[in-house]
Structure formats: C-alpha cells, structure tokens
CSV table of C-alpha atoms and ligand atoms in Angstrom, one decimal:
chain,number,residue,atom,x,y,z
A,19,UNK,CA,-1.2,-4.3,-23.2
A,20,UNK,CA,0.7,-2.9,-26.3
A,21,UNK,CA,0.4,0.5,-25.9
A,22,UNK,CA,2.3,0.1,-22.5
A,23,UNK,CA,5.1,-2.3,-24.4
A,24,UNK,CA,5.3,0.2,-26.7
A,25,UNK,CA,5.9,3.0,-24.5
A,26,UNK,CA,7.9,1.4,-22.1
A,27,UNK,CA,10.0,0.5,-25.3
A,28,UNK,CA,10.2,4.0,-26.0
A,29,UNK,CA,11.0,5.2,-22.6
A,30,UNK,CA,13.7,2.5,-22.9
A,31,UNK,CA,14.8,3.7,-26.3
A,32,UNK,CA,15.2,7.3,-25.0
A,33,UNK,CA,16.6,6.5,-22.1
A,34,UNK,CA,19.4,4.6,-23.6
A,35,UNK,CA,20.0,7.1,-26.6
A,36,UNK,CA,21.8,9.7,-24.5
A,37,UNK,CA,18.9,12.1,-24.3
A,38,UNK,CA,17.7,11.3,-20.4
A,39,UNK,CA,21.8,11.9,-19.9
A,40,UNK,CA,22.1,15.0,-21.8
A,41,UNK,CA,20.9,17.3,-18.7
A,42,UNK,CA,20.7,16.9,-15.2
A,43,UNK,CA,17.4,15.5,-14.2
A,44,UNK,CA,15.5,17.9,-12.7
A,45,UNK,CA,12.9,16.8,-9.4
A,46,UNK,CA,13.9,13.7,-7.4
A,47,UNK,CA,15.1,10.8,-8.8
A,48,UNK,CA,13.2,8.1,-8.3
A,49,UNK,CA,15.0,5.3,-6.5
A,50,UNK,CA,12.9,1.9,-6.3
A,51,UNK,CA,12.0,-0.2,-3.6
A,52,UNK,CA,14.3,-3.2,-3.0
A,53,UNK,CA,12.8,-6.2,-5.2
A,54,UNK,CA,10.4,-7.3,-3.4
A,55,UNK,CA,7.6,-9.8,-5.0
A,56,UNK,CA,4.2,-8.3,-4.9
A,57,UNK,CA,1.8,-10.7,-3.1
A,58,UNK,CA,-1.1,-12.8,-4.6
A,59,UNK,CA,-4.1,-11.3,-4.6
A,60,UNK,CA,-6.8,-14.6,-4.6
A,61,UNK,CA,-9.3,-14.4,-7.5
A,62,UNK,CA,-13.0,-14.6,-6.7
A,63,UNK,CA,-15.2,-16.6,-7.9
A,64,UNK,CA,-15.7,-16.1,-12.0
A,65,UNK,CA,-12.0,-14.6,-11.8
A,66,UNK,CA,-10.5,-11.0,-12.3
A,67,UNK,CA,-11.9,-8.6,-14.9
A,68,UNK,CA,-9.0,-6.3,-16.0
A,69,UNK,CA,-8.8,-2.8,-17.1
A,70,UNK,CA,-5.4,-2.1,-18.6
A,71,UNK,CA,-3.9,0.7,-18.9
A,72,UNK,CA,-0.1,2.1,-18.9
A,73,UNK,CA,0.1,3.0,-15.7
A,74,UNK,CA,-2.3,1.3,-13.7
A,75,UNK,CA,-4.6,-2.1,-14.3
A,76,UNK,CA,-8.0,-1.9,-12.5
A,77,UNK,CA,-9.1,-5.4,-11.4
A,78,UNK,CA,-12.5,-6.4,-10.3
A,79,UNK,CA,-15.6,-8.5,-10.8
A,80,UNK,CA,-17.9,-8.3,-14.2
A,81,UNK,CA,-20.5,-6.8,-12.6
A,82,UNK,CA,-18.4,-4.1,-11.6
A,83,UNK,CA,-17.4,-3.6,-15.0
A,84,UNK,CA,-18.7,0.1,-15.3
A,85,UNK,CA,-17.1,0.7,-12.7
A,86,UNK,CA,-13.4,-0.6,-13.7
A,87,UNK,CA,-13.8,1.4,-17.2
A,88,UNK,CA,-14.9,4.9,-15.2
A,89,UNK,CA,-11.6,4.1,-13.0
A,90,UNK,CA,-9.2,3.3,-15.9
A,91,UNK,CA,-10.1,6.3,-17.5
A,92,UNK,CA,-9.8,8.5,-14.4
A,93,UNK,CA,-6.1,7.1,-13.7
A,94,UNK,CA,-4.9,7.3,-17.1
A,95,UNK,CA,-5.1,11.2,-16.5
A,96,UNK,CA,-5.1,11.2,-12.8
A,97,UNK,CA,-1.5,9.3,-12.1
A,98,UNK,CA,0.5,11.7,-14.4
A,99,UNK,CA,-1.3,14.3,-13.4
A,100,UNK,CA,-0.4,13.8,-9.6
A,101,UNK,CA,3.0,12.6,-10.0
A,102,UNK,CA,3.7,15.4,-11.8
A,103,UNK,CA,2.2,18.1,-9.3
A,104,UNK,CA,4.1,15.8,-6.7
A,105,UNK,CA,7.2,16.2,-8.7
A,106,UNK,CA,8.0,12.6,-9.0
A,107,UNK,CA,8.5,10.3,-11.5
A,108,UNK,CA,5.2,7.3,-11.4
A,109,UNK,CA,7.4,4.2,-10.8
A,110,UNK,CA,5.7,0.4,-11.4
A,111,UNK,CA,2.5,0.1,-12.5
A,112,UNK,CA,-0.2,0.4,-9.7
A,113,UNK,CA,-2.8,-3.0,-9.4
A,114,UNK,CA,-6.1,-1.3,-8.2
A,115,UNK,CA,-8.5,-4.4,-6.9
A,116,UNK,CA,-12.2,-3.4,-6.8
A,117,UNK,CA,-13.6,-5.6,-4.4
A,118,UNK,CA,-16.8,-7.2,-4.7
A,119,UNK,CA,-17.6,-7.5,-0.6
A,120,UNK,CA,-17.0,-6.6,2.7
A,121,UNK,CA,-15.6,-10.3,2.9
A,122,UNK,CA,-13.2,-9.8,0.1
A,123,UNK,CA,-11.9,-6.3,1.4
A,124,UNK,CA,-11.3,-8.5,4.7
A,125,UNK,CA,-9.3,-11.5,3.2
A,126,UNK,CA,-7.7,-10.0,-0.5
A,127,UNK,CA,-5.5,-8.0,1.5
A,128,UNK,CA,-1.4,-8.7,2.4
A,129,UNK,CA,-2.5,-7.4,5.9
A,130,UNK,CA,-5.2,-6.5,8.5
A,131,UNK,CA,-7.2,-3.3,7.7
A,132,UNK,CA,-10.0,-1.7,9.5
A,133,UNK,CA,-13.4,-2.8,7.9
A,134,UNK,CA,-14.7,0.9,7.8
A,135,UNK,CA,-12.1,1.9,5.1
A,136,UNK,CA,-13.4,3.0,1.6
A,137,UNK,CA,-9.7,2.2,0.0
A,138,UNK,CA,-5.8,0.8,1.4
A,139,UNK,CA,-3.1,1.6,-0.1
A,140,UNK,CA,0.1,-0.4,0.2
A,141,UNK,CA,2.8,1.9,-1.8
A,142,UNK,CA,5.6,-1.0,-0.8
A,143,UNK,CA,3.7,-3.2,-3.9
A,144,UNK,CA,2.5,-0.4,-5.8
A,145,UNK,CA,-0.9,-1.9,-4.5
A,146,UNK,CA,-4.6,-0.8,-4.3
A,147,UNK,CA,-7.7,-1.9,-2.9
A,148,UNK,CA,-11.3,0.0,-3.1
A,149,UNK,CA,-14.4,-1.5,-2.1
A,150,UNK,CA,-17.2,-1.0,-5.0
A,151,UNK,CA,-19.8,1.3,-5.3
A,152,UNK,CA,-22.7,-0.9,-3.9
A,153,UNK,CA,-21.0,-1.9,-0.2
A,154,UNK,CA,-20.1,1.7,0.7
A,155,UNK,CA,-22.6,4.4,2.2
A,156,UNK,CA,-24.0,5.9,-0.5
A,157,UNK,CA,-23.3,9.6,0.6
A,158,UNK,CA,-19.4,8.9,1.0
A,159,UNK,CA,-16.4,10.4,-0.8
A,160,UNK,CA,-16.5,9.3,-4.7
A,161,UNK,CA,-14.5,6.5,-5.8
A,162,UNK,CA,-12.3,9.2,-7.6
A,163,UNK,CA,-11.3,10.7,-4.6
A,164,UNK,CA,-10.8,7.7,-2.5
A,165,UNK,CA,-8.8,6.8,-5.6
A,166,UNK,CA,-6.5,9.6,-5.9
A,167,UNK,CA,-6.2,9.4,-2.2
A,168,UNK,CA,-4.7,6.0,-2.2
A,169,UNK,CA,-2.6,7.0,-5.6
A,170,UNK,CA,-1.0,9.7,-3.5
A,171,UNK,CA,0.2,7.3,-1.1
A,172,UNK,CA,1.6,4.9,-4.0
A,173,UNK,CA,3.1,7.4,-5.8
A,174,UNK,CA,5.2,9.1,-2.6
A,175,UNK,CA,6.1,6.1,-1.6
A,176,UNK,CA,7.5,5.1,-5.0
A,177,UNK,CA,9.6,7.9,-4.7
A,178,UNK,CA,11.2,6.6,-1.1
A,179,UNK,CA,12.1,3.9,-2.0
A,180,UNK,CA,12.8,1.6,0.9
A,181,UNK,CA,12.3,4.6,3.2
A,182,UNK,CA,9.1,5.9,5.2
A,183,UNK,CA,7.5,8.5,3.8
A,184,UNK,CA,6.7,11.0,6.8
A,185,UNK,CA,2.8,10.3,7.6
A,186,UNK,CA,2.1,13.7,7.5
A,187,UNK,CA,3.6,14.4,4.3
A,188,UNK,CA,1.4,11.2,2.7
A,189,UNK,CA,-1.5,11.8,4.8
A,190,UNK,CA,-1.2,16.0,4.0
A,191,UNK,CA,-0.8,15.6,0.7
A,192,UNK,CA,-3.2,13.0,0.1
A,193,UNK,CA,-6.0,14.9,1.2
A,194,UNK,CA,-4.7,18.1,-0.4
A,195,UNK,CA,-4.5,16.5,-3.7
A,196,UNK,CA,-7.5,14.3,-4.1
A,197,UNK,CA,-9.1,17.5,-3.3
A,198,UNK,CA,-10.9,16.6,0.1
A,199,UNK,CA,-11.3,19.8,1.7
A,200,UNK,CA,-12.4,18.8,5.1
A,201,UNK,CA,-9.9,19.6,7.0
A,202,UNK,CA,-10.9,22.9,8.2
A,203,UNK,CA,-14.3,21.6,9.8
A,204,UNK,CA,-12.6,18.9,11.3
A,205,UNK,CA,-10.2,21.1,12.9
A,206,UNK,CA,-12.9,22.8,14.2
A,207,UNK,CA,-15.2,19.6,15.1
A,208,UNK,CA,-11.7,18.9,17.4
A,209,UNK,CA,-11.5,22.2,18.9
A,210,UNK,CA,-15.7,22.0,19.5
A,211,UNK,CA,-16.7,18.9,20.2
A,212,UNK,CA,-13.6,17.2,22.1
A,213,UNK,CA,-12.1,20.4,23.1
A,214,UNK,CA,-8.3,19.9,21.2
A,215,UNK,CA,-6.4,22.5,20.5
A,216,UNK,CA,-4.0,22.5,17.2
A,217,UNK,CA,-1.1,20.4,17.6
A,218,UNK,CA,2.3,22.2,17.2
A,219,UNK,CA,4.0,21.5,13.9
A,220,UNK,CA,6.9,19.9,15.7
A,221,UNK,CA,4.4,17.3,17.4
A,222,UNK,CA,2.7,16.9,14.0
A,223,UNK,CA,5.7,15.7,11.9
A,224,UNK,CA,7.8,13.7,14.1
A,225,UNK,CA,4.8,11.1,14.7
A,226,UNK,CA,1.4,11.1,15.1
A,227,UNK,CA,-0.3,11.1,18.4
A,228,UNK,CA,-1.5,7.6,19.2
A,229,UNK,CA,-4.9,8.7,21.1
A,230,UNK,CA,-7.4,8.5,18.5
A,231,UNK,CA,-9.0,11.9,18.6
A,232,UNK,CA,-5.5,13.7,18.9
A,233,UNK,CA,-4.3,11.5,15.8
A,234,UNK,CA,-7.8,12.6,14.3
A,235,UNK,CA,-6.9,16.3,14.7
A,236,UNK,CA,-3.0,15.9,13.6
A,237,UNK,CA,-4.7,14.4,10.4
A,238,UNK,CA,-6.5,17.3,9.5
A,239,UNK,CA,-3.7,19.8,10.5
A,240,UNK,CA,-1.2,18.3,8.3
A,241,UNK,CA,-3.7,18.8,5.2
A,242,UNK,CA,-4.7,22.3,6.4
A,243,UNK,CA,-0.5,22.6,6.6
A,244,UNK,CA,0.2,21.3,3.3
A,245,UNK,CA,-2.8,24.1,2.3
A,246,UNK,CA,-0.7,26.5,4.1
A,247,UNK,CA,2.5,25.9,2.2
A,248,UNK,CA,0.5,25.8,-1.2
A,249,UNK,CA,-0.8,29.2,-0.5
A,250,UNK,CA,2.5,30.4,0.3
A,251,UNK,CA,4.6,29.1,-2.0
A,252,UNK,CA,2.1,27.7,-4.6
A,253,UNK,CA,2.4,23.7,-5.7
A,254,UNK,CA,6.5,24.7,-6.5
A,255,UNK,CA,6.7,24.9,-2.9
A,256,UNK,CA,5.1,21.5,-2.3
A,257,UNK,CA,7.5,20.0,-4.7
A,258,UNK,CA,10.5,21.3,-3.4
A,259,UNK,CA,9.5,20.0,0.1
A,260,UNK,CA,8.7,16.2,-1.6
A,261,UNK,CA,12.1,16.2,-3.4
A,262,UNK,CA,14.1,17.6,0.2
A,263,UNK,CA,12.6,14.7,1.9
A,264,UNK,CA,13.1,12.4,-0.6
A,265,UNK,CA,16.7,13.5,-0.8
A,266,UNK,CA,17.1,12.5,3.0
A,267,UNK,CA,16.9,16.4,4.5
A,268,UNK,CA,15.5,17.0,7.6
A,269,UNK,CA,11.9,18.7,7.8
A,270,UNK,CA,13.8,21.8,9.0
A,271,UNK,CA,16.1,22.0,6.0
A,272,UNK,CA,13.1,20.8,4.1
A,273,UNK,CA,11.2,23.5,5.4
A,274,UNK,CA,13.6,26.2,4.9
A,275,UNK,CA,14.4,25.3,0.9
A,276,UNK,CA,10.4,25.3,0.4
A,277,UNK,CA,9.3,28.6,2.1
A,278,UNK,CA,11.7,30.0,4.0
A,279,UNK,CA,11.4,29.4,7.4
A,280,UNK,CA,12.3,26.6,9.8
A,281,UNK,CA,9.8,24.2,11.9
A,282,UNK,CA,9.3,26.5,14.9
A,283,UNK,CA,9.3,29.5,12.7
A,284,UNK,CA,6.6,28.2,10.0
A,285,UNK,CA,4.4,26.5,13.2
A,286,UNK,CA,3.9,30.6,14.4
A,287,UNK,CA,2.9,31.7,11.5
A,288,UNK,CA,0.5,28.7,10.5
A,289,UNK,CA,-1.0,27.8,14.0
A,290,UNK,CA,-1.9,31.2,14.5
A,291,UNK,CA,-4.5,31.2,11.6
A,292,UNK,CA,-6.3,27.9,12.5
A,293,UNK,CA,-9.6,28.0,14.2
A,294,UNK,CA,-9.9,27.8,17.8
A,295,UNK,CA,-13.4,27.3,19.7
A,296,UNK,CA,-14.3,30.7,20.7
A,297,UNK,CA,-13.9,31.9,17.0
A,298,UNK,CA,-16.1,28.7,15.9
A,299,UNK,CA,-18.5,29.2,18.4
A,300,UNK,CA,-18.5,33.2,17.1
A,301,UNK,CA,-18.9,32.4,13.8
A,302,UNK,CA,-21.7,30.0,14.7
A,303,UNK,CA,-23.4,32.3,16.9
A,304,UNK,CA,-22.9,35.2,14.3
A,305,UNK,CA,-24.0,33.3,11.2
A,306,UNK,CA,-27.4,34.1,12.0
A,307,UNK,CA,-30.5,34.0,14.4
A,308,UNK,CA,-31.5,30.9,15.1
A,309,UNK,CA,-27.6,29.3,15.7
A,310,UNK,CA,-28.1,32.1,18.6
A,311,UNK,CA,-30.6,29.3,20.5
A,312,UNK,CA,-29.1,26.4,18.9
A,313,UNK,CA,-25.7,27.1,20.4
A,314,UNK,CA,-27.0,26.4,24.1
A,315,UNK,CA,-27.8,22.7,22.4
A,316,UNK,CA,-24.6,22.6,20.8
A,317,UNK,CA,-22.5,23.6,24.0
A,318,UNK,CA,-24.6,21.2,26.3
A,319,UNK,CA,-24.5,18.4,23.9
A,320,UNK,CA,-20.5,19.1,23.5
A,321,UNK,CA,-20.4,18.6,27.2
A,322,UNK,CA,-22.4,14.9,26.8
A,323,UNK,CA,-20.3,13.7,24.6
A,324,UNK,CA,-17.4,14.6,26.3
A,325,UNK,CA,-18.7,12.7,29.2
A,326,UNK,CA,-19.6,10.0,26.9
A,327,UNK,CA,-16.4,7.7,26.7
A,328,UNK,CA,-18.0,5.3,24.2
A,329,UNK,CA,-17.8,8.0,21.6
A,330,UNK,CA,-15.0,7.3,19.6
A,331,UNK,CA,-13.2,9.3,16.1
A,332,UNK,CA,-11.6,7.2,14.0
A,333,UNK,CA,-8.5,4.6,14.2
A,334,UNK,CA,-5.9,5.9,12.8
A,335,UNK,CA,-3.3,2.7,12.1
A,336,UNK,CA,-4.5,2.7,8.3
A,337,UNK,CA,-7.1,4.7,6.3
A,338,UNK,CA,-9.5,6.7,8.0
A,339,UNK,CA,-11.2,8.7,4.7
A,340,UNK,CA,-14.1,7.1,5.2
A,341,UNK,CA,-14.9,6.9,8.7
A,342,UNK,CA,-14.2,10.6,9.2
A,343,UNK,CA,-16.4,11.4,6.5
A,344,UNK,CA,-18.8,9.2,8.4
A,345,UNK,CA,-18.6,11.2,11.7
A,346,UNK,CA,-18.3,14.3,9.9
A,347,UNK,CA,-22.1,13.8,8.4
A,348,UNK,CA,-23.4,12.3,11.4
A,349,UNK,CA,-22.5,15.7,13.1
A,350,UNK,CA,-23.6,17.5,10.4
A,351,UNK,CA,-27.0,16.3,10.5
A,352,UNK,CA,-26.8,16.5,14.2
A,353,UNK,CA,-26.1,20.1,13.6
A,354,UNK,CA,-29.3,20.4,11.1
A,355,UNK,CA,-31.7,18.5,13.2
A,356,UNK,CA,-30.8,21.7,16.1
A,357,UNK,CA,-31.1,24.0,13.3
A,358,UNK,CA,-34.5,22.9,12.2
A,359,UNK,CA,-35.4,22.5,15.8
A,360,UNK,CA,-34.8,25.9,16.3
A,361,UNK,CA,-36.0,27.3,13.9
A,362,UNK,CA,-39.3,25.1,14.5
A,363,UNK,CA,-39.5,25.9,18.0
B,417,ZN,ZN1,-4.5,8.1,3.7
C-alpha cells in the first residue's frame, strides 16, 4: 500500500514539475472512462485475502493464497510489460477476484457470464475475475495466460475511454499477447471440420458474425491478423494501429499509418496465406503414413458432425478461451485415438 502512495506521489510530483509538459507525449494519451463507481464485489465467507501491488490487487480466499502471491508477482511485471508493447499508458488499478467456486464465478460478477469461462474481464471497472486453479480442467490454459488475456482487455479499454474498443482489436490482441497461439489450428479445425472458409477482413472488423462457429472462426482470424501485422511491421506496427484507433481513425486510415495498405488491400495479401482445407488435408495426408488411412476417418467423421446439429463451438457474447481450448483437445484426442487406431490396425 505504500509503495503505490509513494509512487503515485511521485508520478504526481513529476507530473506537476513541468517535466511530463516539456515534450509532446508520445503514444496515445490515455483518456479515462467517465466516473463511473466500480461495483461491489460480495465477500465470501472468511472475507477477501488481498495481494497488493501497484498496479493491480489480487483478491481471493486463504486457501488460494499461493495462488494470489504467484499472480501478484506475475502482474507486477506483466501489466507494464503489456501496456507498454500496447503503447498505452496502464490507467486505474486493476481488482483481479480469484474465485473460490463455480457458484461464486456465477453471482460475484456485475453481469451474466457463461459458466465455461476460465476468466471475464470488464475493462469499464478496471475489473477481473478468474476462477482458481482447483475448479478448472486441469489441462486448460495457465492462469498466467488467462490472466494476461483478461489484462489485454483492461488495458485497451483503459485507453478508450468511454468508447468501444473494436472486438477484433481486443480479442486479436489478446490472444496475440498472452501468447496463445491457437489460432492457426483453429482456423484450420473451421475450414475441416465445419467447412468455413476465412472471413474477409472487412467482415472481420466491422462486427463479428453472430452464428457461433462463424464468430468462432472470426476469433481466430483476428489473432492470426494481428500475427500478420506483427510480422510485417513488427510490435511498432501494432502500436501505431492501437494509438489510430484510439485517436478515433478509421480501420482504413488505421491500417494505412500501420503498414501501408488499406482494408481491401491488406485482406489480399493476408487471406491469401491462411490455410484452406485441401492444404490441411495435404499436409495431413503428407505428414506421414498412417494419416494416409486415418484421413478416410477424418473426412467421414467431418461429414457426421456436420450432420450432427447438436454439435456446437463456443458462444461468443463474452470469453470463450476456455471453451475453445476445450473443443480444441477434445479434437485433438479425437485425432490421436484415429492415429493410434491406425496405426494399430
Ligand atoms: Zn477475450
């Protein structure tokens, strides 16, 4: 609690002593949200234990103690970090709740959110919720990740103040910089398994689809897009995009300042290196010997679950990291289970 009166202090100091005046700012400014009063998060039985640290205080029960220390450490070097990859300044501090229960994910929270979420973010109130360690599937994303994920999401929308930060600029970026790196299989799961194609770029950032498995795939592409830029124009590129749209361009003029090109003109280049399902099923079928017999399993069990109505990605209103991840495995080990069936038979 000191260090961060002390620092804020400082901040304040230097702020006032000329020396944040002396030169332009450079990056976008960060403009805050309207006051708005952050809402009350109930405290469960035995209370809050609290983690605090200057930028963000991790809450949870004393059991989860462990688990509160791991986390403060990881944001004490994860928020600057990000913000400053992001190009923005970290703006109030962030109230991560650990959650002891499924119950407690369900209630705690200013809103509804699906149950099969691993984390929420709520960037309006600088607000987090994670569920601890022993309610989630043990094989999902780390707490980390989720973490950064959800940070991402605070963080950008710090910086728009009272604007909407485009969904696949959060969602991109969010992937891209909790370092998920799914995207590319999902694209291709799509493409296999429901038979999508890649969304344009166009369709990608004026709104997600609201079909489930096309909102699915749009998810994906705006990761493997932010990818794209970062390759192109390294994490420069991604800043000067963040600070366009935070200045109010458009995604074209946004575009344009970060690599060069406009909407239509990037979505050419882009789409026209993401996987479609005759180069997945090559490179399945090419990979080696036995993905030769299991393909015929792969392309008749595509067709099922086509047919198969009931078989549903994820919902895509809130957070979706851990459901995806869910799906993903469960195809995975679909994919094994041929493998060793093949290789058995
Ligand atoms: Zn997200």
């Amino acid at each position: 609690m000191w260090f961060r009166a002390i620092a804020l202090a400082l901040a304040w100091l230097l702020a006032g002593s000329g020396l944040a005046t002396a030169a332009p700012a450079a990056g976008p400014r960060w403009e805050a949200a309207p006051e708005v009063q952050r809402p009350t998060v109930a405290e469960p039985p035995g209370g809050w234990t609290t983690e605090v640290g200057l930028h963000a205080d991790i809450h949870g029960t004393w059991s989860d103690r462990a688990t509160l220390v791991r986390l403060a450490n990881h944001a004490a070097t994860s928020i600057p970090a990000i913000s400053k990859r992001l190009g923005v300044l970290p703006g109030p501090t962030t109230e991560v709740y650990v959650v002891p229960s499924e119950e407690a994910f369900r209630t705690l929270q200013p809103g509804a959110t699906p149950d099969w979420a691993d984390g929420t973010a709520w960037p309006r109130w600088s607000l987090i919720f994670l569920k601890t360690p022993s309610i989630r599937d043990g094989a999902a994303t780390s707490l980390q990740t989720v973490l950064d994920h959800e940070l991402v999401h605070v963080l950008l929308g710090q910086a728009f103040g009272a604007r909407p930060v485009p969904r696949w600029l959060q969602e991109g970026m969010a992937q891209f910089y909790a370092g998920e790196a799914t995207w590319e299989r999902r694209i291709a799961l799509a493409s296999n398994e429901y038979g999508l194609e890649p969304l344009p770029l166009a369709t990608i950032t004026t709104g997600f689809p609201r079909d489930e498995a096309w909102a699915h795939l749009a998810y994906a592409q705006s990761a493997d897009f932010i990818a794209w830029v970062e390759g192109r124009s390294g994490e420069d590129g991604l800043r000067t995009l963040v600070r366009e749209l935070v200045a109010g361009r458009s995604t074209d003029d946004a575009l344009r300042a970060a690599i060069g090109l406009s909407v239509d003109e990037a979505d050419a280049v882009w789409r026209a290196r993401l996987p479609i399902s005759q180069d997945w099923y090559r490179w399945v079928t090419n990979g080696s010997l036995w993905w030769g017999t299991a393909a015929g399993f792969l392309a008749l069990a595509a067709w099922q679950r086509k047919r198969r109505a009931a078989v549903k990605l994820a919902r895509w209103e809130a957070e979706e990291v851990a459901r995806a991840e869910a799906i993903l495995r469960r195809l995975e080990q679909e994919e094994l289970q041929r493998r060793w069936l093949a290789i058995g038979g």
